């Protein structure tokens, strides 16, 4: 049986840290779906369509990776697409408490669903989409945070 995994997130915008997890997770799962959350509670910098399209641009050459958006509960979306494994990145101990809670809650919701954590490459352990937006909003250098092709698109959001 092939193992279909999902890497869910907001990806607003996708960073080098996310790309590292995507690349590594694509070597573990047979199929990897990047699940982009349409989070109505948040007011994202990039629209859902833009976020999906940015990740597609970065993963076009990864044959077992697809990108999809979802709305509502992750476990329900996973049942729709037949995925049983959630991949999340852990940057630091501070991530752990929240991630543990979500992983356990998702497993209680549906016992088929397991979560695996990939520890972030130390060179990205400080990096988050929030950090990218904070620096970009002040015109700071974000070249070490996101792929070059996104830099102008991010700055334009603050013009
Ligand atoms: O990139 P993020 O914002 O840290 O990702 C959070 C995400 C998408 C993994 C989480 O919020 C999620 O799965 N949301 C979907 C709604 C849901 O299933 N909630 C219950 C578990 S928190």
mmCIF file of C-alpha atoms and ligand atoms in Angstrom:
data_model
loop_
_atom_site.group_PDB
_atom_site.id
_atom_site.type_symbol
_atom_site.label_atom_id
_atom_site.label_comp_id
_atom_site.label_asym_id
_atom_site.label_seq_id
_atom_site.Cartn_x
_atom_site.Cartn_y
_atom_site.Cartn_z
ATOM 1 C CA UNK A 1 0.000 0.000 0.000
ATOM 2 C CA UNK A 2 1.376 3.413 -0.883
ATOM 3 C CA UNK A 3 1.751 5.952 1.896
ATOM 4 C CA UNK A 4 0.054 9.250 1.165
ATOM 5 C CA UNK A 5 1.121 12.096 3.427
ATOM 6 C CA UNK A 6 0.027 15.684 3.829
ATOM 7 C CA UNK A 7 2.142 18.637 4.828
ATOM 8 C CA UNK A 8 -0.479 21.164 5.958
ATOM 9 C CA UNK A 9 0.047 24.828 6.660
ATOM 10 C CA UNK A 10 -0.771 28.409 5.869
ATOM 11 C CA UNK A 11 2.386 28.997 3.773
ATOM 12 C CA UNK A 12 1.877 32.763 3.787
ATOM 13 C CA UNK A 13 4.397 32.870 2.127
ATOM 14 C CA UNK A 14 6.295 29.628 1.625
ATOM 15 C CA UNK A 15 9.841 29.904 3.045
ATOM 16 C CA UNK A 16 13.139 28.060 2.650
ATOM 17 C CA UNK A 17 12.226 26.278 5.911
ATOM 18 C CA UNK A 18 9.007 24.939 4.368
ATOM 19 C CA UNK A 19 10.875 23.946 1.198
ATOM 20 C CA UNK A 20 13.387 21.968 3.256
ATOM 21 C CA UNK A 21 10.561 20.031 4.949
ATOM 22 C CA UNK A 22 8.790 19.467 1.593
ATOM 23 C CA UNK A 23 11.958 18.104 -0.007
ATOM 24 C CA UNK A 24 12.711 15.772 2.886
ATOM 25 C CA UNK A 25 9.105 14.625 3.336
ATOM 26 C CA UNK A 26 8.889 13.824 -0.386
ATOM 27 C CA UNK A 27 11.674 11.278 0.171
ATOM 28 C CA UNK A 28 9.750 9.599 3.010
ATOM 29 C CA UNK A 29 6.196 9.447 1.649
ATOM 30 C CA UNK A 30 5.186 7.751 -1.572
ATOM 31 C CA UNK A 31 2.889 10.673 -2.321
ATOM 32 C CA UNK A 32 3.029 14.053 -0.620
ATOM 33 C CA UNK A 33 0.208 16.578 -0.764
ATOM 34 C CA UNK A 34 0.973 20.122 0.332
ATOM 35 C CA UNK A 35 -2.280 21.195 1.968
ATOM 36 C CA UNK A 36 -2.712 24.960 1.934
ATOM 37 C CA UNK A 37 -5.210 26.075 4.553
ATOM 38 C CA UNK A 38 -7.896 28.567 3.672
ATOM 39 C CA UNK A 39 -8.001 29.945 7.210
ATOM 40 C CA UNK A 40 -10.930 32.308 7.490
ATOM 41 C CA UNK A 41 -9.823 33.428 10.946
ATOM 42 C CA UNK A 42 -6.563 34.838 9.554
ATOM 43 C CA UNK A 43 -6.140 37.681 7.098
ATOM 44 C CA UNK A 44 -3.365 36.331 4.878
ATOM 45 C CA UNK A 45 -0.924 38.485 2.922
ATOM 46 C CA UNK A 46 -1.304 36.212 -0.105
ATOM 47 C CA UNK A 47 -4.627 34.861 -1.370
ATOM 48 C CA UNK A 48 -5.209 31.133 -1.280
ATOM 49 C CA UNK A 49 -4.709 30.959 -5.057
ATOM 50 C CA UNK A 50 -1.410 32.847 -4.824
ATOM 51 C CA UNK A 51 -0.109 30.589 -2.056
ATOM 52 C CA UNK A 52 -1.040 27.431 -3.968
ATOM 53 C CA UNK A 53 0.539 28.780 -7.139
ATOM 54 C CA UNK A 54 3.786 29.777 -5.366
ATOM 55 C CA UNK A 55 4.209 26.273 -3.940
ATOM 56 C CA UNK A 56 3.406 24.739 -7.344
ATOM 57 C CA UNK A 57 6.170 26.865 -8.862
ATOM 58 C CA UNK A 58 8.632 25.469 -6.312
ATOM 59 C CA UNK A 59 7.559 21.818 -6.499
ATOM 60 C CA UNK A 60 6.921 21.396 -10.235
ATOM 61 C CA UNK A 61 9.969 19.150 -10.582
ATOM 62 C CA UNK A 62 9.021 16.877 -7.654
ATOM 63 C CA UNK A 63 7.093 13.988 -9.242
ATOM 64 C CA UNK A 64 5.385 12.709 -6.072
ATOM 65 C CA UNK A 65 4.346 16.144 -4.754
ATOM 66 C CA UNK A 66 0.989 17.824 -5.424
ATOM 67 C CA UNK A 67 -0.513 21.005 -4.011
ATOM 68 C CA UNK A 68 -4.131 21.405 -2.886
ATOM 69 C CA UNK A 69 -6.076 23.879 -0.819
ATOM 70 C CA UNK A 70 -8.430 22.889 1.961
ATOM 71 C CA UNK A 71 -11.035 24.460 4.129
ATOM 72 C CA UNK A 72 -12.246 23.145 7.460
ATOM 73 C CA UNK A 73 -10.867 20.227 9.415
ATOM 74 C CA UNK A 74 -7.595 18.658 8.328
ATOM 75 C CA UNK A 75 -8.719 15.136 9.289
ATOM 76 C CA UNK A 76 -11.796 15.470 7.061
ATOM 77 C CA UNK A 77 -9.708 16.657 4.125
ATOM 78 C CA UNK A 78 -7.314 13.748 4.681
ATOM 79 C CA UNK A 79 -10.189 11.278 4.537
ATOM 80 C CA UNK A 80 -11.368 12.865 1.268
ATOM 81 C CA UNK A 81 -7.965 12.436 -0.363
ATOM 82 C CA UNK A 82 -7.004 9.135 1.300
ATOM 83 C CA UNK A 83 -4.005 10.443 3.273
ATOM 84 C CA UNK A 84 -3.143 8.993 6.682
ATOM 85 C CA UNK A 85 0.119 10.710 7.582
ATOM 86 C CA UNK A 86 0.626 14.333 8.637
ATOM 87 C CA UNK A 87 4.090 15.871 8.332
ATOM 88 C CA UNK A 88 5.006 18.882 10.432
ATOM 89 C CA UNK A 89 8.309 20.650 10.995
ATOM 90 C CA UNK A 90 9.667 21.302 14.480
ATOM 91 C CA UNK A 91 11.933 24.331 14.783
ATOM 92 C CA UNK A 92 12.371 24.530 18.515
ATOM 93 C CA UNK A 93 10.996 23.298 21.819
ATOM 94 C CA UNK A 94 8.529 26.177 21.708
ATOM 95 C CA UNK A 95 6.829 24.574 18.681
ATOM 96 C CA UNK A 96 6.516 21.250 20.438
ATOM 97 C CA UNK A 97 3.746 21.927 22.933
ATOM 98 C CA UNK A 98 1.336 23.225 20.276
ATOM 99 C CA UNK A 99 2.279 20.558 17.743
ATOM 100 C CA UNK A 100 1.913 17.741 20.273
ATOM 101 C CA UNK A 101 -1.569 18.952 21.161
ATOM 102 C CA UNK A 102 -2.693 19.096 17.517
ATOM 103 C CA UNK A 103 -1.142 15.710 16.711
ATOM 104 C CA UNK A 104 -2.884 14.061 19.642
ATOM 105 C CA UNK A 105 -6.209 15.779 18.913
ATOM 106 C CA UNK A 106 -6.091 14.688 15.265
ATOM 107 C CA UNK A 107 -5.289 11.107 16.304
ATOM 108 C CA UNK A 108 -8.220 11.092 18.748
ATOM 109 C CA UNK A 109 -10.496 12.363 15.959
ATOM 110 C CA UNK A 110 -9.349 9.573 13.654
ATOM 111 C CA UNK A 111 -7.079 6.800 14.918
ATOM 112 C CA UNK A 112 -5.816 6.004 11.375
ATOM 113 C CA UNK A 113 -4.089 9.375 11.317
ATOM 114 C CA UNK A 114 -0.508 9.649 12.524
ATOM 115 C CA UNK A 115 1.758 12.694 12.648
ATOM 116 C CA UNK A 116 5.487 12.628 12.049
ATOM 117 C CA UNK A 117 7.766 15.526 12.892
ATOM 118 C CA UNK A 118 10.831 16.491 10.921
ATOM 119 C CA UNK A 119 13.300 18.597 12.851
ATOM 120 C CA UNK A 120 14.099 21.740 10.931
ATOM 121 C CA UNK A 121 17.515 22.156 9.433
ATOM 122 C CA UNK A 122 19.304 24.306 12.067
ATOM 123 C CA UNK A 123 20.004 26.968 9.454
ATOM 124 C CA UNK A 124 16.256 27.633 9.282
ATOM 125 C CA UNK A 125 15.345 27.217 12.942
ATOM 126 C CA UNK A 126 14.612 30.953 13.375
ATOM 127 C CA UNK A 127 12.597 31.201 10.162
ATOM 128 C CA UNK A 128 8.820 31.577 9.843
ATOM 129 C CA UNK A 129 6.390 33.243 7.454
ATOM 130 C CA UNK A 130 5.775 35.807 10.213
ATOM 131 C CA UNK A 131 9.488 36.730 10.284
ATOM 132 C CA UNK A 132 9.467 37.097 6.487
ATOM 133 C CA UNK A 133 6.483 39.478 6.637
ATOM 134 C CA UNK A 134 7.932 41.482 9.505
ATOM 135 C CA UNK A 135 11.221 42.137 7.654
ATOM 136 C CA UNK A 136 9.509 42.702 4.296
ATOM 137 C CA UNK A 137 7.075 45.208 5.802
ATOM 138 C CA UNK A 138 10.051 47.418 6.734
ATOM 139 C CA UNK A 139 11.816 46.861 3.402
ATOM 140 C CA UNK A 140 14.376 44.554 5.054
ATOM 141 C CA UNK A 141 16.470 41.939 3.311
ATOM 142 C CA UNK A 142 14.528 38.678 2.874
ATOM 143 C CA UNK A 143 16.894 36.962 0.434
ATOM 144 C CA UNK A 144 17.905 34.387 3.048
ATOM 145 C CA UNK A 145 14.291 33.617 3.901
ATOM 146 C CA UNK A 146 12.418 32.925 0.653
ATOM 147 C CA UNK A 147 13.181 31.818 -2.924
ATOM 148 C CA UNK A 148 14.427 34.715 -5.064
ATOM 149 C CA UNK A 149 11.447 34.581 -7.426
ATOM 150 C CA UNK A 150 9.102 35.586 -4.579
ATOM 151 C CA UNK A 151 11.029 38.555 -3.203
ATOM 152 C CA UNK A 152 9.464 41.239 -5.423
ATOM 153 C CA UNK A 153 5.997 39.736 -5.053
ATOM 154 C CA UNK A 154 6.314 39.982 -1.269
ATOM 155 C CA UNK A 155 7.618 43.578 -1.277
ATOM 156 C CA UNK A 156 4.791 44.603 -3.663
ATOM 157 C CA UNK A 157 2.251 43.595 -1.022
ATOM 158 C CA UNK A 158 3.605 46.372 1.195
ATOM 159 C CA UNK A 159 3.657 49.140 -1.432
HETATM 160 O O1 LIG B 1 1.164 26.901 9.061
HETATM 161 P P1 LIG B 1 0.252 26.803 10.247
HETATM 162 O O2 LIG B 1 -0.698 27.980 10.233
HETATM 163 O O3 LIG B 1 1.007 26.644 11.540
HETATM 164 O O4 LIG B 1 -0.638 25.473 10.061
HETATM 165 C C1 LIG B 1 -1.619 25.104 11.001
HETATM 166 C C2 LIG B 1 -2.479 23.952 10.476
HETATM 167 C C3 LIG B 1 -2.951 24.228 9.068
HETATM 168 C C4 LIG B 1 -1.684 22.661 10.471
HETATM 169 C C5 LIG B 1 -3.681 23.764 11.449
HETATM 170 O O5 LIG B 1 -4.188 25.022 11.795
HETATM 171 C C6 LIG B 1 -4.818 22.966 10.827
HETATM 172 O O6 LIG B 1 -4.686 21.796 10.559
HETATM 173 N N1 LIG B 1 -5.953 23.650 10.590
HETATM 174 C C7 LIG B 1 -7.112 23.084 9.940
HETATM 175 C C8 LIG B 1 -8.313 23.055 10.904
HETATM 176 C C9 LIG B 1 -8.182 21.876 11.854
HETATM 177 O O7 LIG B 1 -8.125 20.728 11.455
HETATM 178 N N2 LIG B 1 -8.102 22.167 13.161
HETATM 179 C C10 LIG B 1 -7.919 21.162 14.170
HETATM 180 C C11 LIG B 1 -6.406 20.944 14.468
HETATM 181 S S1 LIG B 1 -5.628 22.467 14.952
#
